[in-house]
Structures are given as C-alpha cells and as structure tokens.
Amino acid sequence: MSFLWGVMGGPSAGPQPSGAETIQKLCDRVASSTLLDDRRDAVRALKSLSKKYRLEVGTQAMEHLIHVLQTDRSDSEIIGYALDTLYNVISNDLEEEEQDDSEEENLTKVDDLGSQFTEIFIKQHENVTLLLTLVEEFDFHVRWPGVKLLTSLLKQQGPQVQQIILVSPMGVSRLMDLLADSREVIRNDGVLLLQQLTKSNAAIQKIVAFENAFERLLDIVTEEGNSDGGIVVEDCLLLLQNLLKNNNSNQNFFKEGSYIQRMKPWFEVGDDNCGWSAQKVTNLHLMLQLVRVLVSPTNPPGATSSCQKAVFHCGLLQQLCTILMATGVPADILTETINTVSEVIRGCQMNQDYFASVNAPSNPPRPAIVVLLMSMVNERQPFVLRCAVLYCFQCFLYKNQKGQGEIVSTLLPSTIDATGNSVSAGQLLCGGLFSTDSLSNWCAAVALAHALQENATLKEQLLRVQLATSIGNPPVSLLQQCTNILSQGDKIDRRGSKVQTRVGLLMLLCTWLSNCSIAVTHFLHNPANIPFLTGQIAENLGEEEQLVQGLCALLLGISIYYNDNSLENYRKEKLKQLIEKRIGRENFIEKLGFISKHELYSRAAQKPQPGFSSPEHMMFDHEFTKLVKELEGVISKAIYKSSEEDKKEEEVKKTLEQHDNIVTQYKKVIREQDQELEELKQRITTLMSQNEQLQATVTQQVSQIQQHKDQYNLLKVQLGKDTQHHNSHGDTFQMNGIQTEEVSKLKEELEEWKNKHELLQGQIREKDFLIEKLKSSQLEIGTTELSSQSSRSGGLDHSNELQKELEMLRSQLQLQSAEISQLLIENQKLQVMNTTADPVLGDSGAIVTKSSELEGQLEQQIKELKSEVKALSEEKESLKQHLDSSSSTVAILQDEKIKLQQEVAESKKEQDDLLVLLADQDQKLSALKIKLKDLGVPVEDEDDIESGDQGDEDEDVEEEEQD
C-alpha cells in the first residue's frame, strides 16, 4: 500500500489508509486526470487491488472503468487494464480457487457477488455492445481480456446476455471470427465463449451453425489430433453437442453438409489399445455422445432415420463395431460404444441386418450378438455394461421381425445344434432365464419379451419349445417352466432380489399372452396357474410384494380378456366369478393399479434406454410400460362386465365377425376385380405398344421403299447421262438405253446416210462431166465467132441467129455455173459431214463391232435394272402384305379395346353395387358399434381389424417360410 501512496505522491509515513479509501482516491484520479499516463497508472493500480478488494472496486470503480472503455479506445494498454479489472470483479473463478471446499456459505456469497456485478454491467445494453466492439480489435491485450470478460458475463447471466448479443447487429458473427484467430489462446477461449453463448438458445445455435462453425470446429479437432488431442478437442466437442442437441435444423444441416463422414477418423483405434490416457477416454466418450445426439430416439423419426443411413453409408457403423469387438478398450468406452451402436441400429432394418452379420474375432467366429449376450448373462460383468448390452439387444429387435424370427428360431427343436459346439442366442437367454442370478433372470426375461413384441406368430411358435429339466423326467414347455419358477420363487436361493426375478418372469408372461389366445389356452391348461395367481393377489403382503401382486393381476386380466372360451373350466365368466369370490373386484382393480403408481414404472416410461442407478431399481422395461398403459383400462372394464353383457358382446362379436367375413369376401372380390382390371390394363398397354411397334415398322418399311424408289430414279438419270455422253460422238446415234428397237433405227439411219453419200458422189461426178462439156462447147463457140468474122459477108441473118444462140448459151452457162457453185457448196457440206461421220462410222466392220459392244452394255444394264425393278416390286408387295396384316391387327386391337372398355364399365357398375352394399353394411356396423359402446363394450375399429388381418397373413407367410 505504501508503494501505491508513493506512486500517487502521498506521504509514506503515518497511518495507512484503508483499502476503500485507496480505491476511492484511485477512482477520483481516473475520473479527473487529464493526462493519459495518470489515468493508465490509476487503472493499473485498480487492477492490482481488484482481486483482494473485489467488492470495493466493483462498487466504486465500475462506472469509471466503463467510461475509460468508451473514451480511451485509442490506447490499448489502458483498455486492457480496464477489461482485466472488470473481469476480476465479475468472475467467480479466482475466488473459487482460493476458497476451501468446506466454506459453502462463502461460495454462495461469491456467486451472488459476481451475479450482482454482472447485472449492474448489463443493465445498460450499450456496455455489452461496446464489449463486442472491443472483441473485434486484433490487439492481443484488448481482445483476450474482452473474450474472458464476455465469457464471465455469460456464465453469470446467460439468458440476458444472450438476448442482448442476439439483438446486437452482427453480434454473433463478430464472435465467430475468434475461431479463425491464429493465436491459440484467443481461439481456445473463443471456443469456451461460444459454449456459454449457445447454451439452451436455439436461435443463436442456428446462427453459429450457419456461420460455418461445424467446418471450423472439425478442422480444429483434426489439427489437434482427433481423439488423441488435448482439452481443446474436448471443448470443441462440447460446443458441437450444444449446437446439435435437440436442434433438428442444425442436425439436418450437419448431415446435409457431409460432416458425418468427417467423424469416421475419430474412431480409428489401433491394435495396441494399452495405456489410454484420461483425456483420450474423455474425448472418445464425447465423440460417441455426439453420434448418439444425431441418432437419438427422441429426435423426429425422419431425421433419425436419415442420420442412421448416413452413418452406415460412410462406414462409421463398421468402425464402431470394430471398437465393439476390439480388445483392451476401457470399460466405460466399451459401454458407451454399445449404447451408440444400439441407437444407430434402432428401427433401421439396413443397420440391423449389418449388425446381425458382424462376427467377433474368435476361433471359431461367433456372432457379435451372441458375444454380447454372454456378457449380459455373466454376473461378473459390470452392471452398467450389462444394461448397455440389454439396450443393444432391445434396439436390434425393435421393429425387426426378421431378427425376432432368427432369435426365436434358435430355441426351436428343429434348429438347435445337436453337436453342442456353438452356443446360440436362444440357449444363452434360456440359461440366463433359469440361472440363480436375479439380474440375469430379469435381463433374459426382458430380452425374450422383446423377441415376441408385436409378433403373434412367434408367440405361437415359442409354445413349441421344450426344455429338459433333469435326467429321466419328461421335457416341459418353456411356458410351463416359467410358471414353475414363478410359483417356486421363494424356495430357490438366488443372488440378488427375488422380487426382481418374479417381476421379470411376469413381464415375459404378460407380453407372451397378450393378443395371443392360443398362448392363453396353454397357460390355462395348467391347473396350478390360476390358483397361484389368485392366491398371490388375495394375500396382504408387504410393500415390495405389491408390485408382484399388480403384475399377477395384470396376467390374470390378460387371461380373461384374451380368452377364447375353448376350455370349459376356465371360461371368462367362471374366471370373473372366481375373482369376485376370492379377491373382490375392487381389490383386484386396486392391486392392478399398483403397477402404474410405482415410482420405478414412471422412470422406465420416460425413455427407451434402461437408466438404473443400481440393480435393485431394475424392475420395469420401457416397452412393457406401453403394454400396461394399453391393457389397464381394457381389463378393468372387462372385469366389471356381467355374463349377459359378455353374451351380448360375444353375439355382437360374432355378428361383427360375420359382417367382417362378408366385408372381407367383398374385399376379396374387389381385389380380384382390381387384379383383373390391372391385368386388362397391362394387356391393353402391351397391345398398344405392339401396335406402336408395328406402325413404326410400317413407317420404316415405307421409308425404305421410298429410298429404293429414289435409288431407282437416280439410276435412270445416271443411265440417261451415259446415253447423252455416247450421243456426243455422233448425231447419228440417239438411244435411251432401254428399248432394243432404237438400235435397229440407228442401223437404218446409218444405211440411209450411206445411200445419200453415194448419191451425192454420183451427182458430183455428173456435174463435173457437165462442166467439162460446157467448157468444150465454149471453145467451139469461140472458133465459130472467128469464122464468122472472116465470112461476114455470108449474110446478116445467119449472124443474127448465131448471136441469139450465143446469148442463150451464155445465160445457160451462167445458170450452170451458179448450179455448179451450189453443188460445190453442197459437196463441201457433205465432205464435212463425211469427215464427222468417219470416226464413228469408219468402215462397216468397225461400225458393227462398236454397235455390238453398245448392244451388250445396254442389254447388261437393262437386265440389272430389270432385276432391281423386280426386287423392288417384290419388296413392295411384301410391305403391302405387312401393312395389310398390321392394319388388320390394329382393327382387332381396337375391337379388343372396345370389349375391354365394356368389361371395365361393367366391373365399375359391379363395384358401385358392391360399394352400396358395403355402405349398408357399414351403417349396420356403426349402429351395432354404437349399441356396444352404450353397453360399455370396447369395440375395435375397422382399421385395427384390417391391420390385425394383415398381420395374421404376414405371420402365416413367415411361418410357412420358417417351416
């Protein structure tokens, strides 16, 4: 304290001030100092005093410290001191460490003090918002104290602080950034902060989950080494449990995000399981609990089923079964693993089938179920482990008729291993049922009752089980042996509670006889059973025996209610008279009510898992409480009914049975008609499909015909082009390539051209001869002119005549010269035509050979085309036949369709008539049911009767398969 006074400038000598006075002066200095250094020193001094003088600092300095947080945010050092001081004032952790365990009053005061200071701090919501802002700072000296202070506030006043953070803008999101901090101290304290923040607040849990919390937490678990990690892994697993437990939205998000697959590496246990550390055991325990959170029976059935399937598909169930069968695993981990496997397979047929196939690594291999049952009936095993095995067996048989049948089949005479080399599940259950350990008796009885749960077929089959009691004595049935042990319970020395053994056997018998008239008949056939039950109920026993009396009353009531009156001495009326004389109805109902009023009954009815603190509390099974709740009221009404009411009830039941038979007959008729309709519909669909196929083939064949036609036309065009190509060599050849007459025409034209050529040659020779003649005559004319000139004197007349003749000759010469020129032109044309025809015609031998070659080619092409035309015509005819057959088939199908429609209309009319009859029957039935209800007779609904009929049919099928 003197040091503080020296710092503040006060005298060091004289009387020392008290702590309160020192704190007051420090607070004044924080409030009044203008220098930041002075305020920082004062806050540092308050921090050092806050642990010892917690009350004084909290009452005097809190307001000043909050003011420092608001005004001095620029200085991280003073902010850190202020946050540390507030943490010391509000947190109870430091004080609890210093307190002794015996000082309970001081601890209570400490809790009250922290809660009061927290309430003062959060009274102003701005303080929490300011703290969220400071947590965002990256400075270590600000962020870490802020995280610790906010965690302490949540511990003290969780719901109020959660609400403030929830309404604060981005409040939860800002805190999620702590998981991404690279400094492990802040990250780990951030996990603790989120643990407190997510407690019992579904809204915050959803926000945290959708802020990618699962991904970050699983990454941290992986980085820390999964189950081999330290306490950080434990904190992450606790936070994951907070996020998933009782939060269906987060569970679905966890499954849809494929995070279940990431849990598989957690359970990879090596061969060497020695030396498990305490932290590893804790981590693995929390991991198993996390799996159970996802598949808990309290979750919605759909969510549980989807998680169970995901656990199987990712291989997690296989991994858990490996741990289950491994050696060296600690007992508590083994127990929790059994419980986890139980809930993973509960009600999931796929998982149950896989579990049935699991074998223990022994020589020879044994089924895991047998190994677990050996632990259950072994009194040396821990009580918790035996309860876990019983729960596993119950979950394996829950809604698993296949598994129930397999267990019961191991008890039947035809399937028991005669060699005795292997121990079956049925033998273990019988051994536990008749052992001297009461806990084994109870567990085996409950396990066997679950094998019969809601399965009337197996209840009847179990009546066939025969037990060899001793050498020389005839075998007795399992039902008889159970009643014998029940009646001799006090005479047999047992370890544990005798009441427990009797309660277990009575629960087994009640489950066995309920809803099974044949089992009731077998039970009543033993004349010692009814006197034993009435004797037990009538006696005035102690408080412990009242539970046995109630169960005996329930068993007797079941024997009355499900009695089919097949035994004359034990008809319903006689049994009720026996109760009236020996016990009294009121006393019987009172004893029956002992069951539901018992405290252990209420505990067992809460959840399926057996949760017993000690073996003495192990009395009731969860499924049996449902049976009691169902039968208690029904039996009470049945006891008070008179004989007349019973007769009326029997008559009504008979009438109802008759009506039910009629209804069932009508239902059968309707079902048969429905089947016929379905068959006709299927036939129509098949015929329509065939029709469509035929139409498709027809269209396909038509398209093929069209393709052949197109190919035919193309061939014609190509052949025409070839003929045109041949015609380009000479105009004398013109042919179409198809008819043979044109070849003869070509030959005739060729002969004509030869004749014309010869005529032209003759005309040319004639013209040449004429030209020569004219030339010679012209010379003669010249000579005559010369002679005329010399003999002019011969006369003028003769000269004139010669002159005229000369003119005529000249004109003739001109005409002949013009004709000669014309003939020369024609000659030239003929020569040109002759030259063009020479390559083609040549001589007569070449023409003949070429024409023969052309004729051969043409004949070959004509033959090919004729064959193709013939093939196409044949295909066309076949396609026409197919088309005609398909059209006839379509007509037949249409006729059948019309007939089927008429039959459907007729069947609908018949159904309408049947429905009218059913409506009349239903009205009569409802009237009879109303009369029965007025008389106080319990009447089953039609849906229950149908479900029962369907159950009987299924059971008959299963019995035939097993036989």
CSV table of N, CA and C in Angstrom, one decimal, residues 310-415:
chain,number,residue,atom,x,y,z
A,310,ALA,N,-26.9,-42.4,-43.1
A,310,ALA,CA,-25.7,-41.7,-43.4
A,310,ALA,C,-24.5,-42.3,-42.6
A,311,VAL,N,-24.8,-42.7,-41.3
A,311,VAL,CA,-23.7,-43.4,-40.5
A,311,VAL,C,-23.3,-44.7,-41.1
A,312,PHE,N,-24.3,-45.4,-41.7
A,312,PHE,CA,-23.9,-46.7,-42.3
A,312,PHE,C,-23.2,-46.5,-43.6
A,313,HIS,N,-23.6,-45.6,-44.5
A,313,HIS,CA,-23.0,-45.5,-45.8
A,313,HIS,C,-21.6,-44.9,-45.7
A,314,CYS,N,-21.3,-44.1,-44.7
A,314,CYS,CA,-19.9,-43.6,-44.6
A,314,CYS,C,-19.0,-44.5,-43.9
A,315,GLY,N,-19.5,-45.6,-43.4
A,315,GLY,CA,-18.6,-46.6,-42.8
A,315,GLY,C,-18.4,-46.4,-41.3
A,316,LEU,N,-19.2,-45.5,-40.7
A,316,LEU,CA,-19.0,-45.2,-39.3
A,316,LEU,C,-19.5,-46.3,-38.4
A,317,LEU,N,-20.6,-46.9,-38.8
A,317,LEU,CA,-21.1,-48.1,-38.1
A,317,LEU,C,-20.1,-49.2,-38.1
A,318,GLN,N,-19.5,-49.5,-39.2
A,318,GLN,CA,-18.5,-50.5,-39.2
A,318,GLN,C,-17.3,-50.2,-38.3
A,319,GLN,N,-17.0,-48.9,-38.2
A,319,GLN,CA,-15.9,-48.5,-37.3
A,319,GLN,C,-16.3,-48.7,-35.9
A,320,LEU,N,-17.5,-48.4,-35.5
A,320,LEU,CA,-18.0,-48.6,-34.2
A,320,LEU,C,-18.0,-50.1,-33.8
A,321,CYS,N,-18.4,-50.9,-34.7
A,321,CYS,CA,-18.5,-52.4,-34.5
A,321,CYS,C,-17.1,-52.9,-34.3
A,322,THR,N,-16.1,-52.3,-35.0
A,322,THR,CA,-14.7,-52.7,-34.8
A,322,THR,C,-14.2,-52.4,-33.4
A,323,ILE,N,-14.6,-51.2,-32.8
A,323,ILE,CA,-14.3,-50.9,-31.4
A,323,ILE,C,-15.0,-51.9,-30.5
A,324,LEU,N,-16.2,-52.2,-30.9
A,324,LEU,CA,-17.0,-53.1,-30.0
A,324,LEU,C,-16.4,-54.4,-29.8
A,325,MET,N,-15.8,-54.9,-30.9
A,325,MET,CA,-15.1,-56.3,-30.9
A,325,MET,C,-13.6,-56.2,-30.5
A,326,ALA,N,-13.1,-55.0,-30.3
A,326,ALA,CA,-11.6,-54.9,-30.1
A,326,ALA,C,-11.3,-55.3,-28.6
A,327,THR,N,-10.1,-55.6,-28.4
A,327,THR,CA,-9.6,-55.9,-27.0
A,327,THR,C,-8.8,-54.8,-26.4
A,328,GLY,N,-8.8,-54.7,-25.1
A,328,GLY,CA,-8.1,-53.6,-24.5
A,328,GLY,C,-8.8,-52.3,-24.4
A,329,VAL,N,-10.1,-52.2,-24.8
A,329,VAL,CA,-10.8,-51.0,-24.8
A,329,VAL,C,-11.3,-50.8,-23.3
A,330,PRO,N,-11.2,-49.6,-22.8
A,330,PRO,CA,-11.7,-49.3,-21.4
A,330,PRO,C,-13.1,-49.6,-21.3
A,331,ALA,N,-13.5,-50.0,-20.1
A,331,ALA,CA,-14.9,-50.4,-19.8
A,331,ALA,C,-15.9,-49.4,-20.1
A,332,ASP,N,-15.7,-48.1,-19.7
A,332,ASP,CA,-16.6,-47.0,-19.9
A,332,ASP,C,-16.8,-46.7,-21.4
A,333,ILE,N,-15.6,-46.8,-22.2
A,333,ILE,CA,-15.7,-46.5,-23.6
A,333,ILE,C,-16.5,-47.7,-24.3
A,334,LEU,N,-16.2,-48.9,-23.9
A,334,LEU,CA,-16.9,-50.0,-24.4
A,334,LEU,C,-18.4,-49.9,-24.2
A,335,THR,N,-18.8,-49.5,-22.9
A,335,THR,CA,-20.2,-49.3,-22.6
A,335,THR,C,-20.9,-48.3,-23.5
A,336,GLU,N,-20.2,-47.1,-23.6
A,336,GLU,CA,-20.8,-46.0,-24.4
A,336,GLU,C,-20.8,-46.4,-25.9
A,337,THR,N,-19.8,-47.2,-26.4
A,337,THR,CA,-19.9,-47.7,-27.7
A,337,THR,C,-21.1,-48.6,-28.0
A,338,ILE,N,-21.3,-49.5,-27.0
A,338,ILE,CA,-22.5,-50.4,-27.2
A,338,ILE,C,-23.8,-49.5,-27.2
A,339,ASN,N,-23.9,-48.5,-26.4
A,339,ASN,CA,-25.1,-47.7,-26.4
A,339,ASN,C,-25.2,-46.9,-27.7
A,340,THR,N,-24.1,-46.5,-28.2
A,340,THR,CA,-24.1,-45.8,-29.5
A,340,THR,C,-24.5,-46.7,-30.7
A,341,VAL,N,-23.9,-47.9,-30.7
A,341,VAL,CA,-24.3,-48.8,-31.8
A,341,VAL,C,-25.8,-49.2,-31.6
A,342,SER,N,-26.3,-49.2,-30.4
A,342,SER,CA,-27.7,-49.5,-30.2
A,342,SER,C,-28.6,-48.5,-30.8
A,343,GLU,N,-28.3,-47.2,-30.6
A,343,GLU,CA,-29.2,-46.2,-31.2
A,343,GLU,C,-29.0,-46.0,-32.7
A,344,VAL,N,-27.8,-46.4,-33.2
A,344,VAL,CA,-27.6,-46.3,-34.6
A,344,VAL,C,-28.4,-47.4,-35.4
A,345,ILE,N,-28.6,-48.6,-34.8
A,345,ILE,CA,-29.3,-49.6,-35.4
A,345,ILE,C,-30.8,-49.7,-35.1
A,346,ARG,N,-31.2,-48.9,-34.1
A,346,ARG,CA,-32.6,-49.0,-33.6
A,346,ARG,C,-33.6,-48.6,-34.7
A,347,GLY,N,-34.5,-49.5,-35.1
A,347,GLY,CA,-35.5,-49.2,-36.0
A,347,GLY,C,-35.1,-49.1,-37.4
A,348,CYS,N,-33.8,-49.3,-37.7
A,348,CYS,CA,-33.3,-49.2,-39.1
A,348,CYS,C,-32.9,-50.6,-39.6
A,349,GLN,N,-33.7,-51.1,-40.5
A,349,GLN,CA,-33.6,-52.5,-41.0
A,349,GLN,C,-32.2,-52.8,-41.6
A,350,MET,N,-31.7,-51.8,-42.4
A,350,MET,CA,-30.4,-52.0,-43.0
A,350,MET,C,-29.3,-52.1,-42.0
A,351,ASN,N,-29.3,-51.3,-41.0
A,351,ASN,CA,-28.3,-51.3,-40.0
A,351,ASN,C,-28.4,-52.6,-39.1
A,352,GLN,N,-29.6,-53.0,-38.8
A,352,GLN,CA,-29.9,-54.2,-38.0
A,352,GLN,C,-29.4,-55.4,-38.8
A,353,ASP,N,-29.6,-55.4,-40.1
A,353,ASP,CA,-29.1,-56.6,-40.8
A,353,ASP,C,-27.6,-56.6,-40.8
A,354,TYR,N,-26.9,-55.5,-40.9
A,354,TYR,CA,-25.5,-55.5,-40.9
A,354,TYR,C,-24.9,-55.9,-39.5
A,355,PHE,N,-25.6,-55.4,-38.5
A,355,PHE,CA,-25.2,-55.8,-37.1
A,355,PHE,C,-25.3,-57.3,-36.9
A,356,ALA,N,-26.3,-57.9,-37.5
A,356,ALA,CA,-26.5,-59.4,-37.3
A,356,ALA,C,-25.4,-60.1,-38.0
A,357,SER,N,-24.8,-59.5,-39.0
A,357,SER,CA,-23.7,-60.2,-39.8
A,357,SER,C,-22.3,-60.0,-39.2
A,358,VAL,N,-22.2,-59.2,-38.1
A,358,VAL,CA,-20.9,-58.9,-37.5
A,358,VAL,C,-20.5,-60.1,-36.7
A,359,ASN,N,-19.2,-60.5,-36.8
A,359,ASN,CA,-18.7,-61.6,-36.1
A,359,ASN,C,-17.6,-61.1,-35.2
A,360,ALA,N,-17.4,-61.8,-34.0
A,360,ALA,CA,-16.3,-61.5,-33.2
A,360,ALA,C,-15.1,-62.2,-33.6
A,361,PRO,N,-13.9,-61.5,-33.5
A,361,PRO,CA,-12.6,-62.2,-33.9
A,361,PRO,C,-12.2,-63.3,-33.0
A,362,SER,N,-13.0,-64.4,-33.0
A,362,SER,CA,-12.7,-65.5,-32.1
A,362,SER,C,-12.5,-66.8,-33.0
A,363,ASN,N,-12.1,-67.9,-32.5
A,363,ASN,CA,-11.9,-69.1,-33.2
A,363,ASN,C,-12.8,-70.2,-32.5
A,364,PRO,N,-13.8,-70.7,-33.1
A,364,PRO,CA,-14.4,-70.2,-34.3
A,364,PRO,C,-15.1,-68.9,-34.2
A,365,PRO,N,-15.4,-68.1,-35.3
A,365,PRO,CA,-16.0,-66.8,-35.2
A,365,PRO,C,-17.5,-67.0,-34.6
A,366,ARG,N,-17.8,-66.1,-33.8
A,366,ARG,CA,-19.1,-66.1,-33.2
A,366,ARG,C,-19.8,-64.7,-33.5
A,367,PRO,N,-21.1,-64.8,-33.7
A,367,PRO,CA,-21.9,-63.5,-34.0
A,367,PRO,C,-21.7,-62.6,-32.8
A,368,ALA,N,-21.6,-61.3,-33.1
A,368,ALA,CA,-21.5,-60.3,-32.1
A,368,ALA,C,-22.6,-60.3,-31.1
A,369,ILE,N,-23.8,-60.6,-31.6
A,369,ILE,CA,-25.0,-60.7,-30.7
A,369,ILE,C,-24.8,-61.8,-29.6
A,370,VAL,N,-24.3,-62.9,-30.0
A,370,VAL,CA,-24.0,-64.0,-29.0
A,370,VAL,C,-23.0,-63.6,-28.0
A,371,VAL,N,-21.9,-62.9,-28.5
A,371,VAL,CA,-20.8,-62.5,-27.6
A,371,VAL,C,-21.4,-61.4,-26.6
A,372,LEU,N,-22.3,-60.5,-27.0
A,372,LEU,CA,-22.8,-59.5,-26.1
A,372,LEU,C,-23.8,-60.2,-25.1
A,373,LEU,N,-24.6,-61.2,-25.6
A,373,LEU,CA,-25.5,-61.8,-24.7
A,373,LEU,C,-24.7,-62.6,-23.6
A,374,MET,N,-23.6,-63.1,-24.0
A,374,MET,CA,-22.7,-63.8,-23.0
A,374,MET,C,-22.3,-62.9,-21.9
A,375,SER,N,-22.0,-61.6,-22.3
A,375,SER,CA,-21.7,-60.6,-21.3
A,375,SER,C,-22.9,-60.2,-20.4
A,376,MET,N,-24.1,-60.2,-21.0
A,376,MET,CA,-25.3,-59.8,-20.3
A,376,MET,C,-25.6,-60.8,-19.2
A,377,VAL,N,-25.5,-62.1,-19.5
A,377,VAL,CA,-25.9,-63.1,-18.5
A,377,VAL,C,-24.8,-63.5,-17.6
A,378,ASN,N,-23.6,-62.8,-17.7
A,378,ASN,CA,-22.5,-63.1,-16.9
A,378,ASN,C,-22.5,-62.1,-15.7
A,379,GLU,N,-22.7,-62.6,-14.5
A,379,GLU,CA,-22.9,-61.8,-13.3
A,379,GLU,C,-21.6,-61.1,-12.9
A,380,ARG,N,-20.5,-61.5,-13.5
A,380,ARG,CA,-19.2,-60.9,-13.2
A,380,ARG,C,-19.0,-59.6,-13.9
A,381,GLN,N,-19.7,-59.4,-15.0
A,381,GLN,CA,-19.5,-58.1,-15.7
A,381,GLN,C,-20.1,-57.0,-15.0
A,382,PRO,N,-19.6,-55.7,-15.3
A,382,PRO,CA,-20.2,-54.6,-14.6
A,382,PRO,C,-21.6,-54.4,-14.9
A,383,PHE,N,-22.3,-53.8,-13.9
A,383,PHE,CA,-23.8,-53.6,-14.1
A,383,PHE,C,-24.1,-52.7,-15.2
A,384,VAL,N,-23.3,-51.6,-15.4
A,384,VAL,CA,-23.6,-50.6,-16.5
A,384,VAL,C,-23.4,-51.3,-17.9
A,385,LEU,N,-22.4,-52.2,-18.0
A,385,LEU,CA,-22.1,-52.9,-19.2
A,385,LEU,C,-23.3,-53.8,-19.6
A,386,ARG,N,-23.8,-54.5,-18.6
A,386,ARG,CA,-24.9,-55.4,-18.8
A,386,ARG,C,-26.2,-54.7,-19.2
A,387,CYS,N,-26.4,-53.5,-18.6
A,387,CYS,CA,-27.5,-52.7,-19.1
A,387,CYS,C,-27.4,-52.2,-20.5
A,388,ALA,N,-26.1,-51.9,-20.9
A,388,ALA,CA,-25.9,-51.4,-22.2
A,388,ALA,C,-26.1,-52.6,-23.2
A,389,VAL,N,-25.7,-53.8,-22.9
A,389,VAL,CA,-25.9,-54.9,-23.8
A,389,VAL,C,-27.4,-55.2,-23.9
A,390,LEU,N,-28.2,-55.1,-22.8
A,390,LEU,CA,-29.6,-55.3,-22.9
A,390,LEU,C,-30.3,-54.3,-23.8
A,391,TYR,N,-29.8,-53.0,-23.7
A,391,TYR,CA,-30.3,-52.0,-24.6
A,391,TYR,C,-30.0,-52.2,-26.0
A,392,CYS,N,-28.8,-52.7,-26.3
A,392,CYS,CA,-28.4,-53.1,-27.6
A,392,CYS,C,-29.3,-54.2,-28.2
A,393,PHE,N,-29.6,-55.2,-27.4
A,393,PHE,CA,-30.4,-56.3,-27.9
A,393,PHE,C,-31.8,-55.8,-28.2
A,394,GLN,N,-32.3,-54.9,-27.3
A,394,GLN,CA,-33.6,-54.4,-27.5
A,394,GLN,C,-33.7,-53.6,-28.8
A,395,CYS,N,-32.7,-52.7,-29.0
A,395,CYS,CA,-32.7,-51.9,-30.2
A,395,CYS,C,-32.5,-52.8,-31.5
A,396,PHE,N,-31.8,-53.9,-31.4
A,396,PHE,CA,-31.7,-54.8,-32.5
A,396,PHE,C,-33.0,-55.4,-32.9
A,397,LEU,N,-33.9,-55.7,-31.9
A,397,LEU,CA,-35.1,-56.3,-32.2
A,397,LEU,C,-36.3,-55.3,-32.4
A,398,TYR,N,-36.0,-54.0,-32.2
A,398,TYR,CA,-37.1,-53.0,-32.3
A,398,TYR,C,-37.5,-52.9,-33.8
A,399,LYS,N,-38.8,-53.2,-34.1
A,399,LYS,CA,-39.4,-53.2,-35.4
A,399,LYS,C,-38.6,-54.1,-36.4
A,400,ASN,N,-38.1,-55.2,-35.9
A,400,ASN,CA,-37.2,-56.1,-36.7
A,400,ASN,C,-37.8,-57.5,-36.6
A,401,GLN,N,-38.8,-57.8,-37.4
A,401,GLN,CA,-39.4,-59.1,-37.3
A,401,GLN,C,-38.5,-60.2,-37.8
A,402,LYS,N,-37.6,-59.8,-38.7
A,402,LYS,CA,-36.6,-60.8,-39.2
A,402,LYS,C,-35.7,-61.2,-38.1
A,403,GLY,N,-35.2,-60.2,-37.4
A,403,GLY,CA,-34.3,-60.5,-36.2
A,403,GLY,C,-35.0,-61.3,-35.1
A,404,GLN,N,-36.3,-60.9,-34.9
A,404,GLN,CA,-37.0,-61.7,-33.9
A,404,GLN,C,-37.2,-63.1,-34.3
A,405,GLY,N,-37.5,-63.3,-35.5
A,405,GLY,CA,-37.6,-64.7,-36.0
A,405,GLY,C,-36.3,-65.5,-35.9
A,406,GLU,N,-35.2,-64.8,-36.2
A,406,GLU,CA,-33.9,-65.5,-36.0
A,406,GLU,C,-33.6,-65.9,-34.6
A,407,ILE,N,-33.9,-65.0,-33.7
A,407,ILE,CA,-33.6,-65.3,-32.2
A,407,ILE,C,-34.5,-66.5,-31.8
A,408,VAL,N,-35.8,-66.4,-32.1
A,408,VAL,CA,-36.7,-67.4,-31.7
A,408,VAL,C,-36.4,-68.8,-32.3
A,409,SER,N,-35.9,-68.7,-33.6
A,409,SER,CA,-35.6,-70.0,-34.3
A,409,SER,C,-34.5,-70.7,-33.6
A,410,THR,N,-33.6,-70.0,-32.9
A,410,THR,CA,-32.5,-70.7,-32.2
A,410,THR,C,-33.0,-71.5,-31.0
A,411,LEU,N,-34.3,-71.3,-30.6
A,411,LEU,CA,-34.9,-72.0,-29.5
A,411,LEU,C,-35.7,-73.2,-30.0
A,412,LEU,N,-36.1,-73.2,-31.2
A,412,LEU,CA,-37.0,-74.3,-31.7
A,412,LEU,C,-36.2,-75.6,-31.9
A,413,PRO,N,-36.9,-76.7,-31.7
A,413,PRO,CA,-36.2,-78.0,-31.8
A,413,PRO,C,-35.5,-78.3,-33.1
A,414,SER,N,-36.1,-77.9,-34.2
A,414,SER,CA,-35.6,-78.2,-35.5
A,414,SER,C,-34.3,-77.5,-35.8
A,415,THR,N,-34.0,-76.4,-35.1
A,415,THR,CA,-32.8,-75.6,-35.5
A,415,THR,C,-31.7,-75.6,-34.4
